[in-house]
Amino acid sequence: KSGQDLRVAIALNSLGTVNTLKSADAKAAEFFTRAIDVARRSGNKKLEATTRSNLARTLASMGEVDKAETLFAEALAVSHKLSDRMDEAAILSRIAALRLKAGRSDEAIELLNRSREIFSAFESLRNLANTLLLLGKAYAKKNDLAAAQANASAAVGLIEKTRSALKSAELRDAFSVELQDFYSFYIEILMARHRVEPDKNFAAIAFQASEASRARGLINILAESNPGIRQGVDQELLRKESEIRNLLSARMENLTKVLSGRAAPTAGEALRIEIDEIRIQHERVQEKIRTASPRYAALTQPKTLSLQEIQSEILDRDSVLLEYSLGKTKSFLWVVTKEDFRSVELPSAAVIEGVARQFYEALTARNKEIKFETRAERDLRTARADADAERYSRELASLILDPAAALLGNKRIMVVPDGGLQYVPFAALKFGGSGNKEKRPDFQYLVESNEVTSLPSASALSVLRREAHTRPDAVMTLAVMADPIFDTRDERFQAIANKPKPRPEKKADLIAASKLRTRSAGDGTSRDGLDLNRLPYTRREAELISSAVPTGQKEKWLDFQANRRLATSDRLSQYRYIHFATHGFINDANPELSGLVFSMVDESGEAQDGFLRVGDIYSLRLPAEMVVLSGCRTGFGKEIRGEGVVGMTRAFMYAGAKRVTVSLWDINDEATSELMADLYREMFSSKKTSPAAALRKAQAAMIRDKRWSSPYFWAAFVLQGEPL
């Protein structure tokens, strides 16, 4: 009977935990209460203490603090009697958290110090880090900022040590979310000390902490992408890794078909399980490769740059770095030039992201489809949205750019965004260029006066530059893949099948076909599957941009030639600039399925895999100066706190690209072809304009063109990576 009770108690406790994770506290409390009674009958005191502690945590989150305190005390007594020191330490920390919330800081500190001693004795680093973080918060409540900083600094050091022990890149990314809680508090305390003692170095230390907290996974994988990491590794191990990667790609293709409505939906869950198992196998083999690599240790120890190193190694006299950190109560901006450094306190993340969201929604109003809306109604709605976009643009600029105005001038701006700012086109912020609102009557878009690029972190740029130096330069100039054939209904396939007389495409036909068309394939989860209409202006785009490069230095692949087989071949590694003009495929629910869409049929009409997914991109070797993803929302992906947006940009950087130009929303087909034509003309003109400067000039030209003056048409594209 006791054995059965034990199993039931464990099951009830598990159900309570599941409901806690789902924020169903009332239901969780029911399961934990039942679990306590059954655990008591089973005679298992340890389980009884655990369920009491779990119920106490749930009741505390429901506001029933007195009941929670009583249950914690009972659980603590049982753990002490059993000499279960680890459970005792955990319960002490939980009681301390309640005392701290109630404003009883001294009591909380006493309990936390007892907890700290136990976790230290058992060398439980993660638990010790959490306890030190709570101690830091307790001292901050007492306004003892020095003690708060000391504990927060120690907590950050321990949590970093815990993270570095994780072998899997996926686990490290997941751990980055927890890491941010430690860094956010540490930065907040440092900036609080800066307010009290502005002549000390606290703001600089806070900036370096911000750098240390960012893009850690990206920095690691950039280092690991070095081809030298595979030198000296057993060829059989490399062959096995390749086989598993190919199997994973094949299963991803099957899952894409299921999600896009071309296979039985019931197959989806089984495929997900299989894909997860294959991914685990892939991680294990990759770990064996890293362990076997003689060069791994040397290649994967990238360090966070100090303020002085960023000023001397990253910035020139014409550059300025804007690094943002958004917090619950307040946010921060650090402005860094080669010779100056300033820090600014900004409003909370909720305030900044609220305006940023309104700005984005107004910018992208043209992409919204409203049933039965007339053309006149649509024109009126978009006109109002354009006016709203300008208003929100100025409002956001006043929040996040005005404080840096004195150091911006006409400098090249490198932005390290945070949170919702990752989806803001800084180029489209209406900015007066002066902190004094009364002296700036002439607002203009930031891109009209400054080059703007986006960075995951300044330290990540340092690694990008270092890894670029280790790769051989591509020998050819430009590769373009555009205007794929998505199905047999396409007139180009019909031309082969029926042999009709060729009919030249007229510009009027293109305009009619593309006036409102965007380069989004959707996400493949709708009832009708993917929206893979032909994008006629991608062909015109390919012709225009390739015309800027001399014959013999370029290659253009259109129609059936624009296929996945070519995109994953070694041929593209010969080119310094690689341009993909096609549908973007963004799957928010399954980010690993996001990518670009190429020809879905071959010349005989046979279906083929046309998706270049994020996982495929990681397997490429592209030592490119720049990759341009001229599709919809190609800058989107899975957002991970501290890592930023993990998607195609990160994958192409891993593959070797120094820069990746991506879009932030569903882009207009015709307008994009105009923008890209201007971009490449500027880059390959006799003046040899840098990609960032060329993008700025192309966007400024669109602003002056009445057809495309709305930022919706030109501001979606951002350059990420190397700004010079």
XYZ file of C-alpha atoms in Angstrom, residues 282-604:
323
model
C 23.709 15.477 -34.164
C 24.612 17.431 -31.017
C 26.406 14.387 -29.583
C 28.475 13.847 -32.719
C 29.341 17.550 -32.902
C 30.481 17.419 -29.288
C 32.731 14.452 -30.144
C 34.210 16.466 -33.018
C 34.898 19.416 -30.725
C 36.448 17.155 -28.104
C 38.632 15.426 -30.711
C 39.742 18.676 -32.344
C 43.331 19.671 -31.433
C 42.440 23.318 -32.134
C 39.076 23.511 -30.356
C 40.302 24.957 -27.052
C 42.203 27.726 -28.808
C 39.367 28.522 -31.194
C 36.533 28.722 -28.679
C 37.798 31.065 -26.011
C 36.624 34.422 -27.400
C 36.577 37.070 -24.711
C 34.361 40.058 -24.136
C 36.112 43.268 -25.124
C 36.699 45.996 -22.571
C 35.575 49.570 -23.181
C 39.143 50.557 -24.050
C 39.479 47.650 -26.519
C 36.211 48.570 -28.214
C 37.366 52.168 -28.564
C 40.764 51.189 -29.966
C 39.916 48.065 -32.009
C 36.296 48.446 -33.132
C 35.643 52.163 -33.533
C 37.292 54.694 -35.820
C 36.921 58.455 -35.571
C 33.860 58.405 -37.850
C 31.920 55.782 -35.870
C 29.690 55.749 -32.807
C 28.298 52.755 -30.927
C 24.824 52.872 -29.363
C 24.203 49.953 -27.013
C 20.788 49.556 -25.352
C 19.696 47.553 -22.327
C 15.939 47.525 -21.649
C 14.796 46.804 -18.097
C 11.561 46.417 -16.149
C 11.860 49.674 -14.201
C 14.473 51.583 -16.186
C 16.598 51.119 -19.290
C 20.080 52.266 -20.223
C 21.952 53.554 -23.257
C 25.725 53.631 -23.566
C 27.158 55.929 -26.235
C 30.727 55.107 -27.229
C 33.036 56.892 -29.650
C 36.770 56.467 -30.110
C 37.443 59.250 -27.633
C 34.269 59.558 -25.548
C 31.942 57.444 -23.435
C 28.586 58.410 -21.954
C 25.754 56.579 -20.235
C 22.102 57.590 -20.154
C 19.143 56.355 -18.134
C 16.055 55.707 -20.276
C 12.418 54.817 -19.473
C 11.347 51.234 -18.809
C 11.176 48.562 -21.482
C 7.372 48.747 -21.390
C 7.418 52.440 -22.362
C 10.046 52.110 -25.113
C 8.694 48.875 -26.564
C 5.149 50.239 -26.492
C 6.105 53.103 -28.820
C 8.308 50.781 -30.905
C 5.364 48.412 -31.416
C 3.066 51.245 -32.494
C 5.744 52.482 -34.893
C 6.146 49.032 -36.453
C 2.391 48.487 -36.796
C 1.931 51.872 -38.480
C 4.874 51.223 -40.826
C 3.469 47.872 -41.945
C -0.223 48.839 -42.219
C -0.045 48.320 -46.001
C 0.450 44.603 -45.455
C -2.811 44.246 -43.552
C -5.639 42.695 -45.535
C -9.186 43.738 -44.556
C -12.085 41.823 -46.019
C -14.349 43.807 -48.367
C -12.186 46.941 -48.016
C -12.407 49.166 -51.093
C -9.378 50.718 -52.752
C -10.440 54.174 -51.520
C -10.813 52.890 -47.962
C -7.408 51.232 -48.160
C -5.786 54.439 -49.438
C -7.318 56.424 -46.581
C -6.221 53.859 -44.009
C -2.622 53.775 -45.259
C -2.468 57.577 -45.384
C -3.493 57.709 -41.736
C -0.986 54.976 -40.917
C 1.811 56.958 -42.630
C 0.946 59.975 -40.468
C 0.943 57.778 -37.362
C 4.287 56.269 -38.383
C 5.878 59.708 -38.591
C 4.482 60.668 -35.179
C 5.703 57.454 -33.528
C 9.026 57.792 -35.339
C 9.632 61.190 -33.718
C 8.394 59.978 -30.339
C 10.687 56.954 -30.360
C 13.633 59.011 -31.564
C 13.109 61.443 -28.686
C 13.253 58.498 -26.263
C 16.239 56.580 -27.612
C 18.232 58.916 -29.907
C 17.961 62.407 -28.416
C 20.154 61.530 -25.408
C 22.978 60.611 -27.836
C 22.501 63.575 -30.177
C 25.605 65.474 -29.125
C 27.884 62.618 -30.189
C 26.147 61.495 -33.388
C 26.855 64.215 -35.941
C 27.209 62.535 -39.331
C 29.049 59.546 -37.898
C 28.546 55.939 -38.863
C 26.126 54.541 -36.266
C 26.471 50.976 -34.982
C 23.391 49.939 -33.011
C 23.340 47.087 -30.504
C 19.565 46.857 -29.891
C 17.713 45.034 -27.149
C 14.226 43.552 -26.833
C 11.642 45.166 -29.101
C 14.249 47.541 -30.553
C 15.554 44.609 -32.604
C 12.579 45.100 -34.942
C 12.928 48.873 -35.231
C 14.392 50.275 -38.474
C 16.616 52.945 -36.884
C 17.179 54.415 -40.357
C 13.507 55.498 -40.397
C 13.553 57.373 -37.084
C 12.734 61.054 -37.614
C 15.475 62.905 -35.807
C 16.378 66.571 -35.445
C 20.031 66.022 -34.656
C 20.027 68.114 -31.462
C 19.012 67.476 -27.887
C 17.300 70.890 -27.769
C 13.801 70.487 -29.250
C 13.403 74.249 -29.715
C 16.456 74.383 -31.984
C 15.576 71.574 -34.370
C 12.767 72.674 -36.681
C 13.956 70.428 -39.508
C 13.417 66.765 -38.738
C 14.790 64.211 -41.164
C 15.179 60.456 -41.285
C 18.335 59.278 -39.546
C 19.502 57.560 -42.738
C 19.598 60.922 -44.513
C 22.509 61.989 -42.328
C 24.046 58.753 -41.013
C 24.975 55.233 -42.068
C 23.206 52.778 -39.748
C 24.172 49.164 -39.113
C 23.034 46.647 -36.510
C 25.298 44.470 -34.344
C 24.588 41.599 -31.935
C 27.406 43.070 -29.788
C 30.693 44.883 -30.292
C 32.553 41.766 -29.128
C 30.725 39.676 -31.746
C 31.965 42.081 -34.433
C 35.515 41.512 -33.200
C 35.072 37.736 -33.609
C 33.514 38.225 -37.058
C 36.554 40.206 -38.154
C 39.007 37.726 -36.712
C 37.310 34.732 -38.314
C 37.068 36.560 -41.663
C 40.864 36.921 -41.662
C 41.299 33.148 -41.346
C 39.182 32.354 -44.426
C 40.367 32.593 -48.037
C 38.846 35.448 -50.011
C 36.272 34.569 -52.666
C 37.625 35.165 -56.167
C 34.423 36.088 -58.037
C 32.262 39.158 -57.419
C 28.504 38.508 -57.591
C 26.146 35.525 -57.503
C 22.398 36.077 -57.925
C 19.580 33.566 -57.483
C 16.116 34.880 -58.333
C 12.666 34.243 -59.815
C 12.371 30.489 -59.085
C 9.593 28.288 -60.483
C 7.276 27.178 -57.694
C 4.822 24.869 -59.500
C 3.831 23.457 -62.884
C 1.190 26.153 -63.375
C 3.984 28.658 -63.946
C 3.970 29.874 -67.565
C 7.687 29.090 -67.858
C 7.047 25.428 -67.193
C 4.076 25.513 -69.524
C 6.344 26.984 -72.192
C 8.544 23.885 -71.968
C 5.634 21.455 -71.773
C 3.561 22.933 -74.639
C 6.287 24.581 -76.714
C 4.317 27.807 -77.450
C 5.914 30.801 -79.089
C 7.861 32.796 -76.506
C 6.148 36.015 -75.469
C 8.336 38.798 -74.054
C 7.282 40.085 -70.669
C 6.095 43.677 -70.713
C 6.626 46.099 -67.884
C 2.886 46.759 -67.765
C 2.321 43.059 -67.093
C 4.852 43.131 -64.295
C 3.221 46.135 -62.671
C -0.221 44.550 -62.840
C 1.096 41.332 -61.323
C 3.166 42.892 -58.556
C 1.646 46.199 -57.526
C 0.533 44.961 -54.125
C 2.547 41.732 -53.995
C 5.035 41.016 -51.234
C 7.753 38.407 -51.001
C 6.211 36.450 -48.167
C 5.371 32.786 -48.507
C 3.538 32.865 -45.179
C 4.443 30.317 -42.522
C 3.030 27.196 -44.079
C 0.575 26.559 -41.277
C -2.539 27.986 -42.894
C -5.273 25.809 -44.329
C -4.189 26.578 -47.870
C -0.486 26.005 -47.216
C 2.205 28.259 -48.634
C 1.458 31.302 -50.780
C 4.033 30.812 -53.537
C 2.995 33.240 -56.243
C 5.600 34.182 -58.782
C 7.506 37.413 -58.021
C 8.153 38.960 -61.457
C 10.181 41.885 -60.163
C 12.805 39.568 -58.691
C 13.847 38.833 -62.278
C 14.113 42.523 -63.081
C 16.038 42.967 -59.815
C 18.489 40.244 -60.820
C 19.042 41.828 -64.242
C 19.601 45.298 -62.800
C 22.017 44.363 -60.042
C 24.061 42.011 -62.221
C 24.420 44.754 -64.832
C 26.566 46.656 -62.313
C 29.255 43.941 -62.396
C 31.622 43.202 -65.323
C 31.115 40.040 -67.371
C 33.228 37.181 -66.097
C 32.861 38.280 -62.474
C 29.207 37.393 -62.011
C 26.706 34.578 -62.370
C 22.946 34.755 -62.497
C 20.687 31.767 -61.878
C 16.988 32.161 -62.741
C 13.959 29.926 -63.322
C 14.732 26.220 -62.774
C 18.393 27.041 -62.090
C 17.416 28.917 -58.936
C 17.169 25.722 -56.912
C 18.162 24.371 -53.518
C 20.767 22.042 -54.988
C 22.728 25.005 -56.322
C 22.172 27.065 -53.165
C 23.752 24.314 -51.037
C 26.597 23.553 -53.458
C 30.183 24.822 -53.237
C 29.698 27.125 -56.227
C 28.401 30.038 -54.165
C 31.545 30.007 -51.998
C 33.437 31.513 -54.960
C 31.543 34.838 -54.747
C 32.090 37.881 -52.527
C 28.494 39.116 -52.836
C 25.567 36.683 -52.810
C 22.033 37.856 -53.528
C 18.876 35.800 -53.005
C 15.660 37.350 -54.388
C 12.718 35.098 -53.620
C 10.015 34.323 -51.080
C 10.962 34.336 -47.411
C 9.485 31.544 -45.330
C 9.185 32.452 -41.636
C 7.788 29.902 -39.219
C 7.516 31.444 -35.749
C 6.289 28.207 -34.165
C 9.143 26.187 -35.699
C 12.034 28.632 -36.312
C 14.325 25.890 -37.618
C 11.956 25.546 -40.594
C 12.338 29.204 -41.606
C 14.331 30.011 -44.713
C 14.148 30.888 -48.379
C 12.100 29.212 -51.104
C 13.628 28.181 -54.435
C 12.297 26.164 -57.390
C 9.845 23.524 -56.192
C 9.740 21.608 -59.492
C 12.370 20.586 -62.042
C 12.232 20.810 -65.858
C 10.292 17.538 -66.085
